[in-house]
Structures are given as C-alpha cells and as structure tokens.
Amino acid sequence: MLIEPGKLLATINSPQDLKKLKQDQLVQLTRELRQFIIDNVSVYGGHFGASLGVVELTVALHYVFNTPVDQLVWDVGHQAYGHKILTGRREKFHTNRLYGGLSGFPKRTESIYDTFGVGHSSTSISAALGMAMASSYLKHSDKQHIAVIGDGAMTAGLAFEAMNHAGVSNCNLLIILNDNCMSIDPNVGALKNYLTDITTSKTYNKVKDELWHALGKLSKFGSSAREVVSKVENGIKSVLLKQSNLFEALNLRYFGPVDGHDVDHLVHVLGDLQSIPGPKILHCITIKGKGFPEAEKNQTKWHAPGQFDKVTGVIHKKVYDTPQPPNYQQVFGHTIVELAEVNDKIMGITPAMPSGSSMNIMMEVMPDRAIDVGIAEQHAVTYSAGLATQGIIPFCNVYSTFMQRAYDQVIHDVCIQNLPVNFCLDRAGFAGADGPTHHGAYDLAYMRCLPNMIVSAPMNESELRNLMYTAQLPRKEKAFTIRYPRGQGVMPDWRTPMREIPIGTGRMILEGEDLAILTIGHVGNYAVEACQKLQEHQLYPAHFDMRFVKPLDEEMLHRIFTRYSKILTVEDGCLLGGFGSAIIEFMADHGYNAKVKRLGIPDRVVEHGQQIELQRETGFDPKAIANTAITLMAGHTAESYR
Ligand SMILES: Cc1ncc(C[n+]2csc(CCOP(=O)(O)OP(=O)(O)O)c2C)c(N)n1
C-alpha cells in the first residue's frame, strides 16, 4: 500500500530541501510529517508515541543545524522516524522494521545522517561527547554535536557518567532533554520528580524567562554573543540557580524548560544555542503521542501498538477460532504472583520494563514487593544481590539483550559472592523486528561461563512455571537464570500445577535411532515438528530437551554419547560458546567421539525481521532442523526434504 506524503513533505528529500522552506511553512510541515508517521505505523506497525512527540524537535533540529556535518545523535532511536523520513528515507519508510527493509533505529550503515547506531538507551551523551572531543582535537571548532535523550533514558547511570565528563570538557555539546514524563511505562524515581519540580517552579521559570528574554537579543549582537551570554549568566543565573539546578551543578549550562511542540520557538532557541560554546542542556517539554488522541491518553499502550485503525484508534488484534497459547511474558507475570502469594520472601525487580515483561501484574497486586527501578539494569542486578543477602528471593527480570549492560554486576555482585538471585531473561533468542541491538543472542554463552550460575531455558509454559517454582525453593547459594523468548508458547492450557525440577536434569521427548537431537528451550518445539516430518520419511531420531545448559545433565549425556554416534544440537543463541559448545566440551572432556552438528545463531550480526524469518535465514527453523537431520542420518542432501 503506497502512502502519499503531504505536499510539502513530498518536496523534502534531505535537510537541504528542508532549509529551503520559509520558517512560516514549518508548522504545516510538522502536520504532514506527523500524519505520514501515523499513516505508516498504522499499516506497518512499529514504535509510535515517541516519534510523534518529537516531530517539531526533529524539524527544528534539521532546519537549524547543518546535518550531517553537525552530528545529531538520537538516544534509543525509537523516536527517530521523523528524522529518517526527512533524511532521504521517506520513500522506503513503508519497509521500516520489515525483513530486508529499513531498520527501526538509526544505523550508521543505513544513512550518513545516522551518526551513531542505537537501540539500547542512554548512550547518546557519551557518543556525542566523544564526537565533540574529536572535533575539538581536529580543530573543527564550528561543528555542533547534539544528543537528544528522553527523561526515561536520562535515568541510566551511563547518561550521568557522560554528563559528569561533559561538565569538565569545553566541547560544543548540546544535550536536548526530551521530557515527556514517560519511559515506556510512566517514568520513575527522584529524577522524574526533580524534572517535574523544575518545570513547575515559579522562581525557576522567572529566572528562565529573564534569561530567554536576554537571549532573544543575541542575534543583534552578532559575534559578541558569547560575551552577552556570560553577562546574562553572571547577572541572572544566580547562586540560587547554580545550587538548585542539578545540571548547572555538573557545570552544564541549563536552558529551558521550553515547549517542545512550538516549532517556531524551537528554531529560535536552537539558533541561539548554536552560538553558545561549551556543554549545555536544553530541557524540552513534550507529550508522548502528540497529535493522536488515543496515544496521548494511553501512552504505554501506544509506545509500540502494532497495526491499528488510524481513524477509530482501534488496535488490530488477530482473532482466532481456537484457544491460543499465551506469551511467555504473561506466564511469567501470572506465575510470579501465584508463587509470591505463597512465598512471602519473593520480590520482583524490573529495570523499566513493567508492561513488556508483565511484571506490572505483580506491581499492581503487590506494589511493595515488585518494583520498577528505571532504565538501570546494573542497579537492578546489584539491588537484587543486596536483597538476596537479607534472605529475600529476588526475581530480577531483564531482557536478555539489556542484561549485557549489567554483566559485571552479575559476576562481581552475584556470582563471586555466590548469592541466590533469580534472573528471568526475557526476549532471549531473536527479538524480531527490533533487530540486532535487541536480539537476545548471547545469554547462554555469557551466563554459562560464570561460576555459581545455573542456566536454564523452558521448552514450554509448563516448564517455565516449573523452573520458576524450583528457583524460589529455599536455596542458600547460586544464581539461577531462566531464559525464554518473546512471544507465544505452545500450551493454550498453561496453568499447570507446578513441581520441582531437579537442577541439571533434562528429559527425553522422543526415543529414536541413529541420531539424537539435543535442544534447549523453546526451539525444542521446532525439533518436535521436525521429528514428525522425519517420521513421514521413515527416519526416527531421538529428541532430548536438555533444560539446563549448566549444570548439564551429565548422566543423560553419558547415555546419549554411549548410544548415539550422531548428535544434532539446536539453540536460539549464539553458536560460539553456547549450548552446542557445552555439549562438545562434554564430549571432549569424556573422550567420546560422535559426529556433532550445531544449529543456532552464527557469528555475525543478524538483521531485523520476524523471528521465524531470521531462524530460517540462519538455519534453525523446523525445516532446517529436519534437513540437517536427514543429512546426518541418511547422508542425503538437505534438499531431500521439502
Ligand atoms: C538499556 C535499555 N534498557 C531498556 C530499553 C527499553 N526501552 C526502549 S525505549 C524505553 C523508554 C525510553 O524512555 P525515554 O527515554 O523517556 O523516551 P520516550 O520513549 O519517552 O520518548 C525503554 C525503557 C532500552 N532500549 N535500552
């Protein structure tokens, strides 16, 4: 379906075209850009509210700054749709997040305007500061460097590390704080309260207004602007301002708050800030979902709503005739509540993903026992470790990809101290349309090499429940990782009674001959499908769901290696150092000599697409498993099974 841009937008193929517009045309352009985003996302899906909220900012930034020479860095990048559309990707925008199409995030290989690849939050200030330092070293003194960061992303330690550094630098760095009071869920923590205070404080706004008044005269002063600014600062940025402003205290000049939906004013303000040297921050107030009433009203739901009817605002949901399996996320959310109702030591921790992980279910019914700590994975892990020292049983739920950020905390604060913390790693395996920044590809490998760590993956809903049940049983030591993918399991009737799974035990799914297929986690269901197909070809491999990557079920493996000379391992994780590697290590350590073939995520960056498309591409979908099994068992070529 071809989506037509508005008349003005149709003329913009680069920021150079944008600069040809008169300033009084910008409001019309923002309307058209907003509509184009609505038209596209309603049909093709993707992130929504965040991009709508920065339409005016995006237009103003590209209108004022000399991109791509000036370096514009978007934090997270889920809000950069307007940026993509204005920087030559309008005609391809309908491929956004689709297999082979545009990435949903800024990506250096996609456009010269994408100065830094993003997806994970809170990197923008560090990256822009690095660029600014480089420019200063290379004597590109006129070059501007702008980081656009949300109030949610600002809660992360990394953002503060960067500001701490920026404050003692002399770089041309402009931080734009896009404050909409929202993360995906409502933003949390003391910083949020501070930003609200600063936005509503009368004293503050009086000082601010005076400052802007003075700044408004800047253009008249031409090259003496810097002098004027310092006078203005000395004059009205009083002791009060310095002491009461967090950013000023870090030596960043603070400007704002300004209305982030007033494109005219933004152009004016950004123009002025261009001539103010050194690190500075502009505080913009915006509304997430601006311009689409449903999205403004329910900002969490409309963060990434999927396809919807742009007229009625109704989100399209697939309708099925038969009961469907739940998402693993829902199973986690309900099961932790069930367990916590009986075991009062259980607590839930999420770093900024209450609705994504379904921790919000527990937060709703047990608000004092389930907490969102903000975009702060490192803190979430160490905080959980602290809880564990006092006998609490923490279930720290972190997306597999975001746990990468807290790796040292897992090692230093949990494993070395041998603390019984439970980690539920969500979105393990391919994340799908979010792409390589979000794939949970590495967790099996990065967790299994750690001492005092149990690593498991459920093959279905019931197994997830059992693993969670097992993880909350009294245990004095060892961390316990349970990783599961995004999306549906396989059991419509999933509320099965829970039982303990002895740690380090696998289970046989299918008895067979010649070949043993060893799987870990949800991809075991692909092997089940493959085995059914193979039986039609009179091929009968055995199938084992190993359940634990660490400790491995050694007894079972001894039996397997004694009985089978051909082994096929399947995992939705990286092949280097993952589950298959563990099996080969076992084989080598015990002197077995089987023919082993490993299927999983190869050693390269796998782009975005639906999970199944990516599994097909990388060769571990049901068909690829069956074909590999045929090759191994009968020496046939992979083509023999279609
Ligand atoms: C390290 C990391 N943790 C979690 C996320 C998931 N995430 C994506 S966007 C988002 C909220 C960002 O909020 P904010 O920066 O205020 O931007 P807004 O969506 O409100 O525009 C979160 C938590 C992430 N991308 N990176």
Tab-separated table of N, CA and C in Angstrom, residues 116-176:
chain	number	residue	atom	x	y	z
A	116	PHE	N	25.187	7.569	14.810
A	116	PHE	CA	25.555	6.551	15.801
A	116	PHE	C	24.453	5.504	15.881
A	117	GLY	N	24.840	4.244	15.840
A	117	GLY	CA	23.865	3.157	15.920
A	117	GLY	C	23.309	3.053	17.327
A	118	VAL	N	22.000	2.932	17.420
A	118	VAL	CA	21.372	2.858	18.741
A	118	VAL	C	20.285	1.787	18.799
A	119	GLY	N	19.687	1.669	19.956
A	119	GLY	CA	18.680	0.638	20.238
A	119	GLY	C	18.596	0.499	21.752
A	120	HIS	N	19.753	0.367	22.366
A	120	HIS	CA	19.832	0.402	23.826
A	120	HIS	C	19.890	1.876	24.250
A	121	SER	N	19.373	2.139	25.429
A	121	SER	CA	19.209	3.540	25.812
A	121	SER	C	20.458	4.148	26.433
A	122	SER	N	20.427	5.475	26.513
A	122	SER	CA	21.327	6.259	27.353
A	122	SER	C	22.768	6.339	26.866
A	123	THR	N	22.978	6.063	25.588
A	123	THR	CA	24.333	6.125	25.025
A	123	THR	C	24.625	7.474	24.367
A	124	SER	N	23.579	8.264	24.139
A	124	SER	CA	23.736	9.414	23.232
A	124	SER	C	24.711	10.469	23.748
A	125	ILE	N	24.698	10.715	25.056
A	125	ILE	CA	25.552	11.814	25.551
A	125	ILE	C	27.026	11.400	25.437
A	126	SER	N	27.306	10.149	25.816
A	126	SER	CA	28.696	9.670	25.698
A	126	SER	C	29.160	9.734	24.249
A	127	ALA	N	28.307	9.241	23.343
A	127	ALA	CA	28.708	9.199	21.933
A	127	ALA	C	28.904	10.613	21.396
A	128	ALA	N	27.964	11.500	21.699
A	128	ALA	CA	28.071	12.869	21.177
A	128	ALA	C	29.274	13.585	21.802
A	129	LEU	N	29.547	13.284	23.057
A	129	LEU	CA	30.715	13.902	23.705
A	129	LEU	C	32.004	13.409	23.031
A	130	GLY	N	32.043	12.121	22.726
A	130	GLY	CA	33.213	11.578	22.012
A	130	GLY	C	33.404	12.296	20.681
A	131	MET	N	32.300	12.481	19.979
A	131	MET	CA	32.378	13.180	18.693
A	131	MET	C	32.848	14.623	18.897
A	132	ALA	N	32.320	15.253	19.931
A	132	ALA	CA	32.662	16.656	20.190
A	132	ALA	C	34.144	16.791	20.562
A	133	MET	N	34.631	15.848	21.361
A	133	MET	CA	36.057	15.865	21.747
A	133	MET	C	36.924	15.695	20.509
A	134	ALA	N	36.504	14.768	19.645
A	134	ALA	CA	37.272	14.518	18.419
A	134	ALA	C	37.295	15.783	17.565
A	135	SER	N	36.148	16.443	17.451
A	135	SER	CA	36.089	17.666	16.642
A	135	SER	C	36.989	18.739	17.222
A	136	SER	N	36.995	18.815	18.538
A	136	SER	CA	37.811	19.856	19.149
A	136	SER	C	39.299	19.542	18.912
A	137	TYR	N	39.665	18.274	19.036
A	137	TYR	CA	41.049	17.858	18.782
A	137	TYR	C	41.442	18.114	17.326
A	138	LEU	N	40.488	17.868	16.428
A	138	LEU	CA	40.767	18.028	14.997
A	138	LEU	C	40.568	19.471	14.520
A	139	LYS	N	40.276	20.338	15.481
A	139	LYS	CA	40.104	21.777	15.221
A	139	LYS	C	38.918	22.071	14.292
A	140	HIS	N	37.905	21.248	14.372
A	140	HIS	CA	36.658	21.545	13.653
A	140	HIS	C	35.767	22.325	14.611
A	141	SER	N	36.192	23.543	14.872
A	141	SER	CA	35.587	24.246	16.009
A	141	SER	C	34.132	24.652	15.782
A	142	ASP	N	33.703	24.720	14.511
A	142	ASP	CA	32.326	25.155	14.273
A	142	ASP	C	31.322	24.014	14.315
A	143	LYS	N	31.847	22.819	14.358
A	143	LYS	CA	30.952	21.657	14.288
A	143	LYS	C	30.137	21.534	15.576
A	144	GLN	N	28.856	21.233	15.392
A	144	GLN	CA	27.970	21.092	16.548
A	144	GLN	C	27.689	19.601	16.794
A	145	HIS	N	27.410	19.292	18.044
A	145	HIS	CA	27.143	17.889	18.418
A	145	HIS	C	25.949	17.886	19.342
A	146	ILE	N	24.940	17.158	18.928
A	146	ILE	CA	23.669	17.247	19.660
A	146	ILE	C	23.217	15.844	20.053
A	147	ALA	N	22.949	15.668	21.331
A	147	ALA	CA	22.385	14.397	21.803
A	147	ALA	C	20.933	14.659	22.198
A	148	VAL	N	20.015	13.867	21.650
A	148	VAL	CA	18.605	14.010	22.052
A	148	VAL	C	18.261	12.816	22.936
A	149	ILE	N	17.960	13.094	24.172
A	149	ILE	CA	17.761	11.997	25.136
A	149	ILE	C	16.467	12.212	25.915
A	150	GLY	N	15.720	11.126	26.130
A	150	GLY	CA	14.456	11.217	26.851
A	150	GLY	C	14.662	11.230	28.356
A	151	ASP	N	13.628	11.607	29.085
A	151	ASP	CA	13.742	11.625	30.546
A	151	ASP	C	13.882	10.204	31.084
A	152	GLY	N	13.337	9.233	30.358
A	152	GLY	CA	13.499	7.832	30.777
A	152	GLY	C	14.952	7.414	30.635
A	153	ALA	N	15.517	7.668	29.467
A	153	ALA	CA	16.907	7.277	29.211
A	153	ALA	C	17.854	8.024	30.142
A	154	MET	N	17.445	9.211	30.552
A	154	MET	CA	18.300	10.014	31.433
A	154	MET	C	18.457	9.371	32.809
A	155	THR	N	17.599	8.408	33.157
A	155	THR	CA	17.727	7.789	34.482
A	155	THR	C	18.901	6.805	34.572
A	156	ALA	N	19.469	6.454	33.451
A	156	ALA	CA	20.527	5.433	33.474
A	156	ALA	C	21.858	6.005	33.934
A	157	GLY	N	22.632	5.189	34.572
A	157	GLY	CA	23.953	5.601	35.047
A	157	GLY	C	24.827	6.116	33.920
A	158	LEU	N	24.745	5.487	32.771
A	158	LEU	CA	25.603	5.867	31.643
A	158	LEU	C	25.406	7.341	31.275
A	159	ALA	N	24.179	7.803	31.323
A	159	ALA	CA	23.904	9.203	30.985
A	159	ALA	C	24.596	10.123	31.994
A	160	PHE	N	24.581	9.717	33.257
A	160	PHE	CA	25.230	10.541	34.289
A	160	PHE	C	26.749	10.480	34.186
A	161	GLU	N	27.254	9.323	33.811
A	161	GLU	CA	28.703	9.214	33.620
A	161	GLU	C	29.139	10.204	32.541
A	162	ALA	N	28.333	10.273	31.495
A	162	ALA	CA	28.676	11.154	30.376
A	162	ALA	C	28.553	12.621	30.773
A	163	MET	N	27.530	12.963	31.540
A	163	MET	CA	27.371	14.369	31.944
A	163	MET	C	28.496	14.781	32.890
A	164	ASN	N	28.869	13.854	33.742
A	164	ASN	CA	29.966	14.113	34.678
A	164	ASN	C	31.237	14.474	33.914
A	165	HIS	N	31.441	13.799	32.805
A	165	HIS	CA	32.611	14.068	31.966
A	165	HIS	C	32.410	15.356	31.158
A	166	ALA	N	31.220	15.487	30.584
A	166	ALA	CA	30.943	16.653	29.723
A	166	ALA	C	31.136	17.959	30.496
A	167	GLY	N	30.767	17.937	31.769
A	167	GLY	CA	30.816	19.157	32.575
A	167	GLY	C	32.216	19.714	32.753
A	168	VAL	N	33.231	18.879	32.595
A	168	VAL	CA	34.597	19.404	32.703
A	168	VAL	C	35.262	19.504	31.335
A	169	SER	N	34.461	19.326	30.316
A	169	SER	CA	35.022	19.473	28.970
A	169	SER	C	34.638	20.855	28.456
A	170	ASN	N	35.265	21.207	27.375
A	170	ASN	CA	34.955	22.515	26.810
A	170	ASN	C	34.290	22.350	25.460
A	171	CYS	N	33.641	21.214	25.297
A	171	CYS	CA	33.205	20.833	23.950
A	171	CYS	C	31.908	21.494	23.544
A	172	ASN	N	31.721	21.543	22.236
A	172	ASN	CA	30.458	22.002	21.675
A	172	ASN	C	29.442	20.884	21.754
A	173	LEU	N	28.841	20.764	22.881
A	173	LEU	CA	27.883	19.667	23.062
A	173	LEU	C	26.557	20.242	23.529
A	174	LEU	N	25.521	19.905	22.798
A	174	LEU	CA	24.175	20.301	23.230
A	174	LEU	C	23.390	19.038	23.556
A	175	ILE	N	22.952	18.948	24.804
A	175	ILE	CA	22.103	17.826	25.201
A	175	ILE	C	20.667	18.338	25.172
A	176	ILE	N	19.818	17.650	24.436
A	176	ILE	CA	18.409	18.043	24.467
A	176	ILE	C	17.662	16.995	25.275
